[in-house]
PDB file of C-alpha atoms in Angstrom:
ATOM      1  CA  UNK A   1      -6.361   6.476  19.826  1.00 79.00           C
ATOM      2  CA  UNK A   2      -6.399   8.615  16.336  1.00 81.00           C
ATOM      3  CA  UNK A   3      -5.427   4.389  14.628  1.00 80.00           C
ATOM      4  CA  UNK A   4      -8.612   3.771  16.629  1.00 75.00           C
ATOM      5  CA  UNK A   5     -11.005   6.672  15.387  1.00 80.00           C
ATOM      6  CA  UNK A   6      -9.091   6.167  11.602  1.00 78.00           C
ATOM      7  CA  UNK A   7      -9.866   2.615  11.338  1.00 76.00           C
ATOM      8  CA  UNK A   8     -13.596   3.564  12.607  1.00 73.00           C
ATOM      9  CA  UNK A   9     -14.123   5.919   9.374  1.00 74.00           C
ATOM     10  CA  UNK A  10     -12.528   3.230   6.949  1.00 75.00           C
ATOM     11  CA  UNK A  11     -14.816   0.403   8.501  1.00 73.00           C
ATOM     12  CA  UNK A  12     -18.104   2.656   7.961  1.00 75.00           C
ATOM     13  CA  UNK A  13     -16.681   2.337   3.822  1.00 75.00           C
ATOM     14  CA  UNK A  14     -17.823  -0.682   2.758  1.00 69.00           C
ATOM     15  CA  UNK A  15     -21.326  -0.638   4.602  1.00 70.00           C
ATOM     16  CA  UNK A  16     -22.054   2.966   3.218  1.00 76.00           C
ATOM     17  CA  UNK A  17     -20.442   2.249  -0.519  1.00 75.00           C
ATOM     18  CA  UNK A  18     -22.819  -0.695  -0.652  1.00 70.00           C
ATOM     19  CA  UNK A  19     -25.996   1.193   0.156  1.00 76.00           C
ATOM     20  CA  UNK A  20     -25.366   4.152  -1.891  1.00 85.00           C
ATOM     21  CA  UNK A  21     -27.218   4.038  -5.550  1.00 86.00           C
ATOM     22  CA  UNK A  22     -24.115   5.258  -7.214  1.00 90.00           C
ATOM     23  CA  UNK A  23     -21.570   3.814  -9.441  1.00 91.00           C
ATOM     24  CA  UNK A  24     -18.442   2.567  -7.843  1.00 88.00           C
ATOM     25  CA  UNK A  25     -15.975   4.639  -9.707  1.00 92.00           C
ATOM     26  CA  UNK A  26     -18.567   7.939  -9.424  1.00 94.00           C
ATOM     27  CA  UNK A  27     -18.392   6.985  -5.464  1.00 92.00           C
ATOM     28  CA  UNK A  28     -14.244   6.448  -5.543  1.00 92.00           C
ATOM     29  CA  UNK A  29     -14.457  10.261  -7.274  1.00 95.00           C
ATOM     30  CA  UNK A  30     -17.001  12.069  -5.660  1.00 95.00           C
ATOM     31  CA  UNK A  31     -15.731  10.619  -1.597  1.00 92.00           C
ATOM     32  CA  UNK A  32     -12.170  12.360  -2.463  1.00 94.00           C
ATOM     33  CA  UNK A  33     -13.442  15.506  -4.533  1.00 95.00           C
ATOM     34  CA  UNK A  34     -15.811  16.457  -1.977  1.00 95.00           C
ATOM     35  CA  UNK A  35     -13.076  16.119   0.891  1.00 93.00           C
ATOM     36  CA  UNK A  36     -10.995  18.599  -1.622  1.00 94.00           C
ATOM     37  CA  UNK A  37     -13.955  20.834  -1.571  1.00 94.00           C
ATOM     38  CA  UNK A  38     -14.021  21.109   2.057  1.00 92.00           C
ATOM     39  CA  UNK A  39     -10.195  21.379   2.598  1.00 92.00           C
ATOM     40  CA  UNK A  40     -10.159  24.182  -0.240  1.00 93.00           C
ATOM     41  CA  UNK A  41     -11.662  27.006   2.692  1.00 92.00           C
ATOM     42  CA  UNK A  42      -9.188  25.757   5.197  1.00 86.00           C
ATOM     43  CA  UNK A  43      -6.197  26.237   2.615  1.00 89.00           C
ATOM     44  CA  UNK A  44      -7.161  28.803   1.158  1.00 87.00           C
ATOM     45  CA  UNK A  45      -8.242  31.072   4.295  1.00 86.00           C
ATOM     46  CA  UNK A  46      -5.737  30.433   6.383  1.00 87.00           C
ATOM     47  CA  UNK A  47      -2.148  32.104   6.126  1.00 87.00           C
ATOM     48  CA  UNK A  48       0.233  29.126   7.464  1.00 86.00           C
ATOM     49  CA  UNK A  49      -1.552  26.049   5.039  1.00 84.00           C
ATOM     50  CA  UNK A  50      -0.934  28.638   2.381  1.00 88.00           C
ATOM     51  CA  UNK A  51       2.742  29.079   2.908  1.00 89.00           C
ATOM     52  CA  UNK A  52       3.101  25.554   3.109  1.00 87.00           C
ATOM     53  CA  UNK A  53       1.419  25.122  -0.439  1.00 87.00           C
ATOM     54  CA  UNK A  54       3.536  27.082  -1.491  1.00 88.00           C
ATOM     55  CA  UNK A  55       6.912  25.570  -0.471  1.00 87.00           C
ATOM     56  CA  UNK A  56       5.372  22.110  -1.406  1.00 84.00           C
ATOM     57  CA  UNK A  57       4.616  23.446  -5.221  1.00 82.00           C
ATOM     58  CA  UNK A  58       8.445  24.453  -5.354  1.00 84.00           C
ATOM     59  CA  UNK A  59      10.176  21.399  -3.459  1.00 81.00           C
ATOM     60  CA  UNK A  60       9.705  19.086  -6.883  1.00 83.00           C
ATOM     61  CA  UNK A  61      10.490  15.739  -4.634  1.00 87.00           C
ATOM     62  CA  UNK A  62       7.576  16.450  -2.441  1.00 87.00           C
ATOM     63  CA  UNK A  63       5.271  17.643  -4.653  1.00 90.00           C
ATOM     64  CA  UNK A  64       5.714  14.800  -7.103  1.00 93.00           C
ATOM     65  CA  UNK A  65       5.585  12.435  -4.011  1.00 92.00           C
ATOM     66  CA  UNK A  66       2.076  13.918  -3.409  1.00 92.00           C
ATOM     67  CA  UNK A  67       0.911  13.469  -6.791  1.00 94.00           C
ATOM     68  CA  UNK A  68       2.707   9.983  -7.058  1.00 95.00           C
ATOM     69  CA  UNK A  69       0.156   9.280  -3.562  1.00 94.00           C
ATOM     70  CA  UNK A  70      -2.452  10.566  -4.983  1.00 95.00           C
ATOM     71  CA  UNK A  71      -2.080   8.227  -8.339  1.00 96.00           C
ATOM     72  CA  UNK A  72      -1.849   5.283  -5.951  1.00 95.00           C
ATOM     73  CA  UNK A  73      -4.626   6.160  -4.374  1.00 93.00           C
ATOM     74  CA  UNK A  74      -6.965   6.489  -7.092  1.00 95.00           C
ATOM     75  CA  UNK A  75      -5.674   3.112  -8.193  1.00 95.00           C
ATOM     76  CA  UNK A  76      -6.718   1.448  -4.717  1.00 92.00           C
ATOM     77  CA  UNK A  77     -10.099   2.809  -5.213  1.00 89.00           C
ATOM     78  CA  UNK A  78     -10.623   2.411  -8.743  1.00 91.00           C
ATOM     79  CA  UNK A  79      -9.996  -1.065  -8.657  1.00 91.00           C
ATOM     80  CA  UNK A  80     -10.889  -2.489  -5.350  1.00 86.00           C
ATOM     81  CA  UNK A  81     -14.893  -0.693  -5.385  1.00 82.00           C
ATOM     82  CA  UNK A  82     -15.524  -2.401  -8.252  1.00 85.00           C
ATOM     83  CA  UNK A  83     -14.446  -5.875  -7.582  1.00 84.00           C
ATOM     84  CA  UNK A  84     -17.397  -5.877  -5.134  1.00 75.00           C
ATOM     85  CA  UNK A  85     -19.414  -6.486  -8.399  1.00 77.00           C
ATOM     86  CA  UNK A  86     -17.160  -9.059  -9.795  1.00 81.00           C
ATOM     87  CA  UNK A  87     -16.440 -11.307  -6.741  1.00 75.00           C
ATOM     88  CA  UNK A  88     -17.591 -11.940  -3.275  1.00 69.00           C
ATOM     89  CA  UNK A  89     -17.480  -9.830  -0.698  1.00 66.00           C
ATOM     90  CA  UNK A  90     -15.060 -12.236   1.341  1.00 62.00           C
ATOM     91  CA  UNK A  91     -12.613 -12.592  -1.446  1.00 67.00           C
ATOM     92  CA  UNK A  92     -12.362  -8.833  -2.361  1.00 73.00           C
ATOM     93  CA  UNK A  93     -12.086  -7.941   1.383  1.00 70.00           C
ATOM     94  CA  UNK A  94      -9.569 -10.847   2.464  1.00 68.00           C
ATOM     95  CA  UNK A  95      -7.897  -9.762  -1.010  1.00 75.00           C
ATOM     96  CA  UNK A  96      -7.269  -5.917  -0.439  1.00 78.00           C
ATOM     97  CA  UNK A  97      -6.196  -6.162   3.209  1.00 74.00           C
ATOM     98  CA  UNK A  98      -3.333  -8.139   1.961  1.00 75.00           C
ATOM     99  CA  UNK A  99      -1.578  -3.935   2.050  1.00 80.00           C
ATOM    100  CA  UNK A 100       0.266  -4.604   5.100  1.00 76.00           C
ATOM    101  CA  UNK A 101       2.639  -7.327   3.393  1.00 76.00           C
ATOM    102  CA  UNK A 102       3.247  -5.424   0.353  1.00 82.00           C
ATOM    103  CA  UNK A 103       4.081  -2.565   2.878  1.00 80.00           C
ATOM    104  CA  UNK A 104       6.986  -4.735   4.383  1.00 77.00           C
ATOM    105  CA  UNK A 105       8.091  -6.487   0.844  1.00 80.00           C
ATOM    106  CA  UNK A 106       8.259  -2.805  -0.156  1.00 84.00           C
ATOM    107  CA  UNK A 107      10.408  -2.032   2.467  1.00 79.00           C
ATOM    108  CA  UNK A 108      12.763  -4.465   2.571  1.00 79.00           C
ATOM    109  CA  UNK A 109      12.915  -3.378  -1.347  1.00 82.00           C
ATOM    110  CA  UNK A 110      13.785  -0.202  -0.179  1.00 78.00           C
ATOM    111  CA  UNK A 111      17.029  -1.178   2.053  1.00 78.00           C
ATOM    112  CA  UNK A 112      14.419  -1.761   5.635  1.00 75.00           C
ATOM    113  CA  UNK A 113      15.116  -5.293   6.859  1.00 74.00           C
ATOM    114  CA  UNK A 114      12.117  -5.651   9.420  1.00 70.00           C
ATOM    115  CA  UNK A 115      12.435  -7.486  12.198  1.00 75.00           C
ATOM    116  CA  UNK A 116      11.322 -11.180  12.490  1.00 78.00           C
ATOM    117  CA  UNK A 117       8.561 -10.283  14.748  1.00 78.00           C
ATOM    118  CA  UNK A 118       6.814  -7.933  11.626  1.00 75.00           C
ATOM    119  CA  UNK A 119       7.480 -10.560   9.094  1.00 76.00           C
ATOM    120  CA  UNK A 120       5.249 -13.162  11.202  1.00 83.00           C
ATOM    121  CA  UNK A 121       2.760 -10.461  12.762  1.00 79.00           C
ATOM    122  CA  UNK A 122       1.608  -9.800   9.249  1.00 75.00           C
ATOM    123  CA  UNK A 123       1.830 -13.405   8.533  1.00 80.00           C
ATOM    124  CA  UNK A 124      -0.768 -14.114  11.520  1.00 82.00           C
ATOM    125  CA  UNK A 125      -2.733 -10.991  10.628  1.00 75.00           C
ATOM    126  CA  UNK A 126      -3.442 -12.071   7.124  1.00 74.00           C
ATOM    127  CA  UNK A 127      -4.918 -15.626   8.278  1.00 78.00           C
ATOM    128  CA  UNK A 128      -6.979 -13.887  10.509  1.00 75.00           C
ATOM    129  CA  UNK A 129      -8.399 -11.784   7.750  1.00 69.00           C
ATOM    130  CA  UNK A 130      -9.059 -15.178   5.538  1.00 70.00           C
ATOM    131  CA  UNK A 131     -10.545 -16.788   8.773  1.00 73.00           C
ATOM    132  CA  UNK A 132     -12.591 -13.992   9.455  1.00 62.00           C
ATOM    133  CA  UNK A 133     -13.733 -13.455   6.000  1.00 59.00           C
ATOM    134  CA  UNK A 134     -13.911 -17.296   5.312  1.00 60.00           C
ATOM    135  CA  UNK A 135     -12.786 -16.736   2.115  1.00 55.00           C
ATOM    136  CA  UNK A 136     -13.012 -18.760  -0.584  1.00 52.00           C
ATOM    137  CA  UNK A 137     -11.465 -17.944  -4.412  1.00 52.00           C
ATOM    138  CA  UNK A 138     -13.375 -19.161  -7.062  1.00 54.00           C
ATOM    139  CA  UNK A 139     -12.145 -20.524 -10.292  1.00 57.00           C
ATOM    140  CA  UNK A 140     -15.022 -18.162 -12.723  1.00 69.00           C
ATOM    141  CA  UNK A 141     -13.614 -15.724 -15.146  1.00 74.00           C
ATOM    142  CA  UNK A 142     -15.841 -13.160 -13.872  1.00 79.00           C
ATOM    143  CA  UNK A 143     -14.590 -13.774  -9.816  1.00 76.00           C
ATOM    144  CA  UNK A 144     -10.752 -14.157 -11.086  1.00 79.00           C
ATOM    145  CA  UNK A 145     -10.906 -10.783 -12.764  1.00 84.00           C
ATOM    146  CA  UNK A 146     -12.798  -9.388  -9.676  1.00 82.00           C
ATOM    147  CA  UNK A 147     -10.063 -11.107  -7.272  1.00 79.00           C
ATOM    148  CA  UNK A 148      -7.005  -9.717  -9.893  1.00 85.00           C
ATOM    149  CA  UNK A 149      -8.979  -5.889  -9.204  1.00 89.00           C
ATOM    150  CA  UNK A 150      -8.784  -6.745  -5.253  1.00 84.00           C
ATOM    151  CA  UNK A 151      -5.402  -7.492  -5.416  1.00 84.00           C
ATOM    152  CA  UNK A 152      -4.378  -4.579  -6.973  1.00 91.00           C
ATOM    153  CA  UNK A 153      -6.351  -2.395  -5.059  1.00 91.00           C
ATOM    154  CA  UNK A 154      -4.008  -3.915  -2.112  1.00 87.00           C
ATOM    155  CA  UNK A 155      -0.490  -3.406  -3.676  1.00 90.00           C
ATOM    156  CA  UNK A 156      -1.736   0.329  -4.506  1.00 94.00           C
ATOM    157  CA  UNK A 157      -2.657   0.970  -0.787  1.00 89.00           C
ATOM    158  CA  UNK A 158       0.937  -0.056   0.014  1.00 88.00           C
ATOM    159  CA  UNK A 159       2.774   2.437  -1.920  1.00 92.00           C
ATOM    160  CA  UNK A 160      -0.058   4.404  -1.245  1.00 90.00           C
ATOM    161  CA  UNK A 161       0.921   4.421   2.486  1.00 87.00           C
ATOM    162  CA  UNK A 162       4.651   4.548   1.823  1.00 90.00           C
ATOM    163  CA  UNK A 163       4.647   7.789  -0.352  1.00 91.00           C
ATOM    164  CA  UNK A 164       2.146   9.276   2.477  1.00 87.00           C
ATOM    165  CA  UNK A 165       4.972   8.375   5.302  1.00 85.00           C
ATOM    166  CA  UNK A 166       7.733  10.420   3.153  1.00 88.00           C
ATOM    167  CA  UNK A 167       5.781  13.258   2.707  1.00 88.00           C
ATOM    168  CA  UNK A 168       4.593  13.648   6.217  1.00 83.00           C
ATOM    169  CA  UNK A 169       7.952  13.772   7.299  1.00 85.00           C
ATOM    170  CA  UNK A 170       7.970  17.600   6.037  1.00 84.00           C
ATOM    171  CA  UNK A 171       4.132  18.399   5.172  1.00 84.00           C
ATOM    172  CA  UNK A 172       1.150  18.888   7.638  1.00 86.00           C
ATOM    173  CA  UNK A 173      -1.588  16.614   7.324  1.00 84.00           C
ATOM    174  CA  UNK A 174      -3.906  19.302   5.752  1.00 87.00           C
ATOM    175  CA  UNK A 175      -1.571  20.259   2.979  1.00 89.00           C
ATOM    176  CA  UNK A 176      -1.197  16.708   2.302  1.00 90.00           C
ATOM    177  CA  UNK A 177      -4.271  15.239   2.126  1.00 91.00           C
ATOM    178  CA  UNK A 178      -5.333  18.503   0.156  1.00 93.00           C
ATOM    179  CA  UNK A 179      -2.879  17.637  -2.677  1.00 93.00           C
ATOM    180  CA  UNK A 180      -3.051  14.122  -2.798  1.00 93.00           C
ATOM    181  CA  UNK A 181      -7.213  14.339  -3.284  1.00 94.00           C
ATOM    182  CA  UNK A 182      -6.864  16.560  -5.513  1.00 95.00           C
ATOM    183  CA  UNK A 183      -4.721  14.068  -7.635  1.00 96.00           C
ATOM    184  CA  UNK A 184      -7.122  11.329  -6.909  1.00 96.00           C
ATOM    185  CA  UNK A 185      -9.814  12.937  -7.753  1.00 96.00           C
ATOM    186  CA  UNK A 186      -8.497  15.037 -11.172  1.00 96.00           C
ATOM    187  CA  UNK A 187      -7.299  11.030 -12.055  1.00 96.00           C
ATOM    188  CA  UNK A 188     -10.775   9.106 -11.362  1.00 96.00           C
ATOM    189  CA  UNK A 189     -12.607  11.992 -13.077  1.00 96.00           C
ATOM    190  CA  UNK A 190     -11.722  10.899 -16.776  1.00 96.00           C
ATOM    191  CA  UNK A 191     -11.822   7.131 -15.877  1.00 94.00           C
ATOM    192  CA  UNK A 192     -15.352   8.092 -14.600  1.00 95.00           C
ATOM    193  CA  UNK A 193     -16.433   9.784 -17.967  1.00 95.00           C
ATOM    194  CA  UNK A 194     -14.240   6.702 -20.447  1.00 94.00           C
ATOM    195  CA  UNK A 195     -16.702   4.259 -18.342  1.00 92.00           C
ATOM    196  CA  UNK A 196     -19.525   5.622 -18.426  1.00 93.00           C
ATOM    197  CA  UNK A 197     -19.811   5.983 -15.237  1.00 92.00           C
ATOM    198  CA  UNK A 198     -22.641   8.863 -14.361  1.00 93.00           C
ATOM    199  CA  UNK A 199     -21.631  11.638 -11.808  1.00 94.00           C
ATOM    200  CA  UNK A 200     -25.092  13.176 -10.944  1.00 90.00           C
ATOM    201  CA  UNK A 201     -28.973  12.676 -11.402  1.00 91.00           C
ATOM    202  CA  UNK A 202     -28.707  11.054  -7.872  1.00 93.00           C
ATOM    203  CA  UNK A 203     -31.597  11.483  -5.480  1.00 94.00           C
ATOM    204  CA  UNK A 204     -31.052  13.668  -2.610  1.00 94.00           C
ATOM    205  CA  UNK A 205     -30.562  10.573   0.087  1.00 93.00           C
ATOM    206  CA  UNK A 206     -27.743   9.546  -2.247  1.00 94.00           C
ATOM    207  CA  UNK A 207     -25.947  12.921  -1.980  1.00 95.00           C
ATOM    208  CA  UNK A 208     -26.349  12.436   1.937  1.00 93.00           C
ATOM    209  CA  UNK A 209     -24.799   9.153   1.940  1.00 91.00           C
ATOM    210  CA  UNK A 210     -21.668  10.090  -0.672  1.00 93.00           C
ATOM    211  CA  UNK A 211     -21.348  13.392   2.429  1.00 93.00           C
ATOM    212  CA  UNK A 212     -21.499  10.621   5.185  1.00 90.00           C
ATOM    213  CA  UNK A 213     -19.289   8.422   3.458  1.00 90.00           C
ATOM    214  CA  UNK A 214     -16.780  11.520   2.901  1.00 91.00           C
ATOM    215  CA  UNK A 215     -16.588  13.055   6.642  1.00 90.00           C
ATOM    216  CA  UNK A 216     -16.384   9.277   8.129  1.00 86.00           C
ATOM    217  CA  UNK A 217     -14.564   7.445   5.615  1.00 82.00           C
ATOM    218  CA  UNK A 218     -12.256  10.345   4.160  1.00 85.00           C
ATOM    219  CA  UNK A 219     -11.844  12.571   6.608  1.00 84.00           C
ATOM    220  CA  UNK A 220     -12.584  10.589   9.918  1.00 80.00           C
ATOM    221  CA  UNK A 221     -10.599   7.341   7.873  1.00 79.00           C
ATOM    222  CA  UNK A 222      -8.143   8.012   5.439  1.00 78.00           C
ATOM    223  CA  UNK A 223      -7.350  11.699   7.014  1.00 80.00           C
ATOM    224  CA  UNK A 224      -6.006  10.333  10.345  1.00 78.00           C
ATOM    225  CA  UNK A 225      -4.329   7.496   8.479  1.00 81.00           C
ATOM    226  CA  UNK A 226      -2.329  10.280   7.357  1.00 78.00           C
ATOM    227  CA  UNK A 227      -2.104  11.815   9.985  1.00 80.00           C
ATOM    228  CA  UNK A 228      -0.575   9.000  12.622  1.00 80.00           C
ATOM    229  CA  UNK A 229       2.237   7.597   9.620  1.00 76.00           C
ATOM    230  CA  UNK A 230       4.091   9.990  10.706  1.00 75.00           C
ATOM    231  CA  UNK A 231       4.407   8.915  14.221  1.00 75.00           C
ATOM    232  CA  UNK A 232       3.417   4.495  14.095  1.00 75.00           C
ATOM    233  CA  UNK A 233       5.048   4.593  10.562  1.00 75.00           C
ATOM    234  CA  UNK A 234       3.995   2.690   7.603  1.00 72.00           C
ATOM    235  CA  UNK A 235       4.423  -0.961   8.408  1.00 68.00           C
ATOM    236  CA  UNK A 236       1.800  -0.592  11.680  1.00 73.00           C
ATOM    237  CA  UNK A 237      -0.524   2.360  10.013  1.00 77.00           C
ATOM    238  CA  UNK A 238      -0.923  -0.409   7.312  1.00 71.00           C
ATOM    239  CA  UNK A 239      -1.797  -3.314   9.546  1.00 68.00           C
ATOM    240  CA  UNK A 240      -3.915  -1.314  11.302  1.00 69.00           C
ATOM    241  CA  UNK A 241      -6.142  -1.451   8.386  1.00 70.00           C
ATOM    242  CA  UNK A 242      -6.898  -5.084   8.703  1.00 67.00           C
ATOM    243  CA  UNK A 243      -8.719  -3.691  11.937  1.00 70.00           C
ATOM    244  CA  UNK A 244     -11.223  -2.735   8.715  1.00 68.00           C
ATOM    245  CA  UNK A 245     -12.502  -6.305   8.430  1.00 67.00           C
ATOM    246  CA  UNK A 246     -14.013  -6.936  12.422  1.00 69.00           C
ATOM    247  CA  UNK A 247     -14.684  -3.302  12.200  1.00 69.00           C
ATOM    248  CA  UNK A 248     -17.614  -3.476   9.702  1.00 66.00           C
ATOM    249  CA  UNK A 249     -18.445  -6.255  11.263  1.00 65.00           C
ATOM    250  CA  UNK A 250     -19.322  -4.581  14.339  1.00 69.00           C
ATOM    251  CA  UNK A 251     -20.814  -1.474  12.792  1.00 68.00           C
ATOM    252  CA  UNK A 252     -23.191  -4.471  11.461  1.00 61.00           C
ATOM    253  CA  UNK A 253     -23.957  -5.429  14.385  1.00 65.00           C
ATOM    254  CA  UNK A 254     -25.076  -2.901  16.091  1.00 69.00           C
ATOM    255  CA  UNK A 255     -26.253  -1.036  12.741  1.00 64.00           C
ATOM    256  CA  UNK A 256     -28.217  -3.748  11.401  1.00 56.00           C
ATOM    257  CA  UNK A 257     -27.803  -6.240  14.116  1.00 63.00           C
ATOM    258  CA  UNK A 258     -26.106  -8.329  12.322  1.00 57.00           C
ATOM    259  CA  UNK A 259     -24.056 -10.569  15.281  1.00 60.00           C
ATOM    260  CA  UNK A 260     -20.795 -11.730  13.786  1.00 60.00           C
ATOM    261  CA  UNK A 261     -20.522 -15.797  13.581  1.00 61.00           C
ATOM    262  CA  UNK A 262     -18.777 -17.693  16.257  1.00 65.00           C
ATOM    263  CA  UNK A 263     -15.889 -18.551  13.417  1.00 60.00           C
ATOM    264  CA  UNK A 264     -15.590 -14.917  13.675  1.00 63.00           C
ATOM    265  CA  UNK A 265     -13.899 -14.272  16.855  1.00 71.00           C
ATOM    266  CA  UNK A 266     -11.139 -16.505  16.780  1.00 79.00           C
ATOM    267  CA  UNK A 267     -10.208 -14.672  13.305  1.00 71.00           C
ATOM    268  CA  UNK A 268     -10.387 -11.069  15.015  1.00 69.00           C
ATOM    269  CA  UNK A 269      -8.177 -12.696  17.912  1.00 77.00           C
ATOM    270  CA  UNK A 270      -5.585 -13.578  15.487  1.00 78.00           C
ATOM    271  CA  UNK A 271      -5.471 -10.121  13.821  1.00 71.00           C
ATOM    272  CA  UNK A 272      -5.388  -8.189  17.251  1.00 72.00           C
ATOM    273  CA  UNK A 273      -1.992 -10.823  17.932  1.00 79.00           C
ATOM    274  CA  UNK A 274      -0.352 -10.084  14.505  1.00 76.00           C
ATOM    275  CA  UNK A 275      -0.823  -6.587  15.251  1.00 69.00           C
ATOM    276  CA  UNK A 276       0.574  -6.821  18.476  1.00 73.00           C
ATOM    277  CA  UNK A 277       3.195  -8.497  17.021  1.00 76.00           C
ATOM    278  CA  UNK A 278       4.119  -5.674  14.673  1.00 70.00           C
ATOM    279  CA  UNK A 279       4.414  -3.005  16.966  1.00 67.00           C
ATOM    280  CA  UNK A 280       6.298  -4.834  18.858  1.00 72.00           C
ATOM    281  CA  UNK A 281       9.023  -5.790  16.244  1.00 71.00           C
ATOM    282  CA  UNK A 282       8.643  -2.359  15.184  1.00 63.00           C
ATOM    283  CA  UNK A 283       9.379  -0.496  18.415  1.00 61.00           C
ATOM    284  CA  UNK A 284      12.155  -2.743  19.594  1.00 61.00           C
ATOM    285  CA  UNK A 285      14.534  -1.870  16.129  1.00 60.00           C
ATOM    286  CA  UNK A 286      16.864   1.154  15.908  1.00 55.00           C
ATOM    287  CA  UNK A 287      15.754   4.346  14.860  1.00 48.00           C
ATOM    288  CA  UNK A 288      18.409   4.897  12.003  1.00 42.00           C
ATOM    289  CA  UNK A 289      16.452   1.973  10.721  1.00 43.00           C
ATOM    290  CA  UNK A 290      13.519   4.051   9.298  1.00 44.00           C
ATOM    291  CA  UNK A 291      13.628   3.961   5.772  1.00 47.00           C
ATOM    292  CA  UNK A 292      13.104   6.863   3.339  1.00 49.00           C
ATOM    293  CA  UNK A 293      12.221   7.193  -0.287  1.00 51.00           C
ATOM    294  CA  UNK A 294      15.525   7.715  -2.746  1.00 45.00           C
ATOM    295  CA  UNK A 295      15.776  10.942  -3.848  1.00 44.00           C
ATOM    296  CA  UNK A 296      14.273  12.118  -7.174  1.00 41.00           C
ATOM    297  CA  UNK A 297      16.125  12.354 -10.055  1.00 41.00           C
TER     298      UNK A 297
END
């Protein structure tokens, strides 16, 4: 159910990003250092997320974990937002969702053999993503660069999502999410300023949209991302955000009524059975299984 209500938030991102009259990076900054703002009371008022700050600042392998997240993070958003200027929508979208198999090649680089069953779940998942999208990669300079940004952006939410399931094995989701924010955002802030990018002078309906886009797509999104890797783990928290994709397209729908395309459905049917697929594989292996990070140095 929280997958559910998390995949919600991060299909509201695209929709909102788009109609906000902001810069991409400014948005990328101003969606995590606003969710750091609110967090701050709850951290600082409260005696238990304290404590916990506390141990996290002097366990050095967590802490640097958090940062590490936090990095990765700022690198999904920094270059995935603005490939939406460089290439189309399909290709950026089909391109970024591709997490879920650098998730498992990441894995298996880290000693996890996955079962069959994940191996071809993502497989299936992925061509329903490309059907859905009906993607189609053009041979411009100007798309190529925005498809090599996409790409990235989808390798960084991979170790993005890996570094978040290590942590949470020890951290609450609070003291988590407030660290690794605050990374992204203290990281995004100088790329914001080296490009130009401008940070206010925004009309007021702009500043309501960039707080939308924070409780739904930060809090109500990424948040409970964080929040269920501890118990789905990485390989089906990642998956689940190819749910992303059919998600805005629904939000569309009834937003802007927008009806999907016929082409559409067979595409979300194919993600739903990759999925499916995934969980599967991953219930059915042994628990000693679960892979961790190595330790750091």
């Amino acid at each position: 159910m929280l997958l559910a209500v998390a995949v919600a938030g991060v299909s509201l991102s695209g929709p909102l990003s788009a109609a906000i009259a902001a810069p991409a990076l400014a948005v990328a900054f101003w969606r995590n250092a606003l969710a750091v703002a609110a967090l701050a009371p709850a951290v600082a008022l409260r005696r238990a997320p304290r404590a916990e700050l506390a141990r996290l600042a002097r366990s050095r392998r967590s802490l640097l974990l958090s940062l590490a997240a936090g990095a990765a993070l700022a690198a999904h958003f920094g270059l995935w937002l603005p490939s939406l200027h460089l290439t189309s929508v399909a290709s950026s979208v089909a391109l970024v969702t591709t997490t879920p198999v650098w998730t498992t090649l990441l894995l298996r680089l880290l000693g996890h053999r996955p079962p069959a069953q994940v191996w071809l779940g993502s497989v299936i998942s992925f061509a329903g993503v490309l059907c859905l999208t009906g993607v189609d990669l053009s041979l411009s300079g100007r798309a190529l660069a925005g498809d090599a940004l996409a790409l990235g952006g989808g390798v960084a939410g991979s170790v993005y999502v890996l570094l978040g399931a290590e942590v949470r094995r020890t951290a609450s989701t609070t003291t988590y999410t407030f660290v690794c924010y605050a990374a992204t955002s203290a990281l995004l802030l100088p790329v914001c300023l080296l490009a130009g990018a401008s940070l206010g002078g925004y009309a007021p309906e702009t500043w309501l949209k960039l707080l939308a886009l924070t409780a739904a797509s930060q809090f109500l999104g990424h948040s409970l991302l964080n929040r269920v890797v501890r118990g789905l783990g990485p390989s089906i928290t990642s998956l689940g955000m190819l749910l992303e994709t059919p998600g805005a397209l629904l939000i569309a729908a009834v937003w802007l009524g927008q009806l999907p395309p016929a082409a559409a459905y067979p595409g979300l049917a194919l993600i739903l059975a990759g999925l499916a697929l995934v969980i599967r594989g991953e219930r059915n292996q042994p628990p000693s299984r679960t892979p961790t990070m190595p330790p750091t140095p």
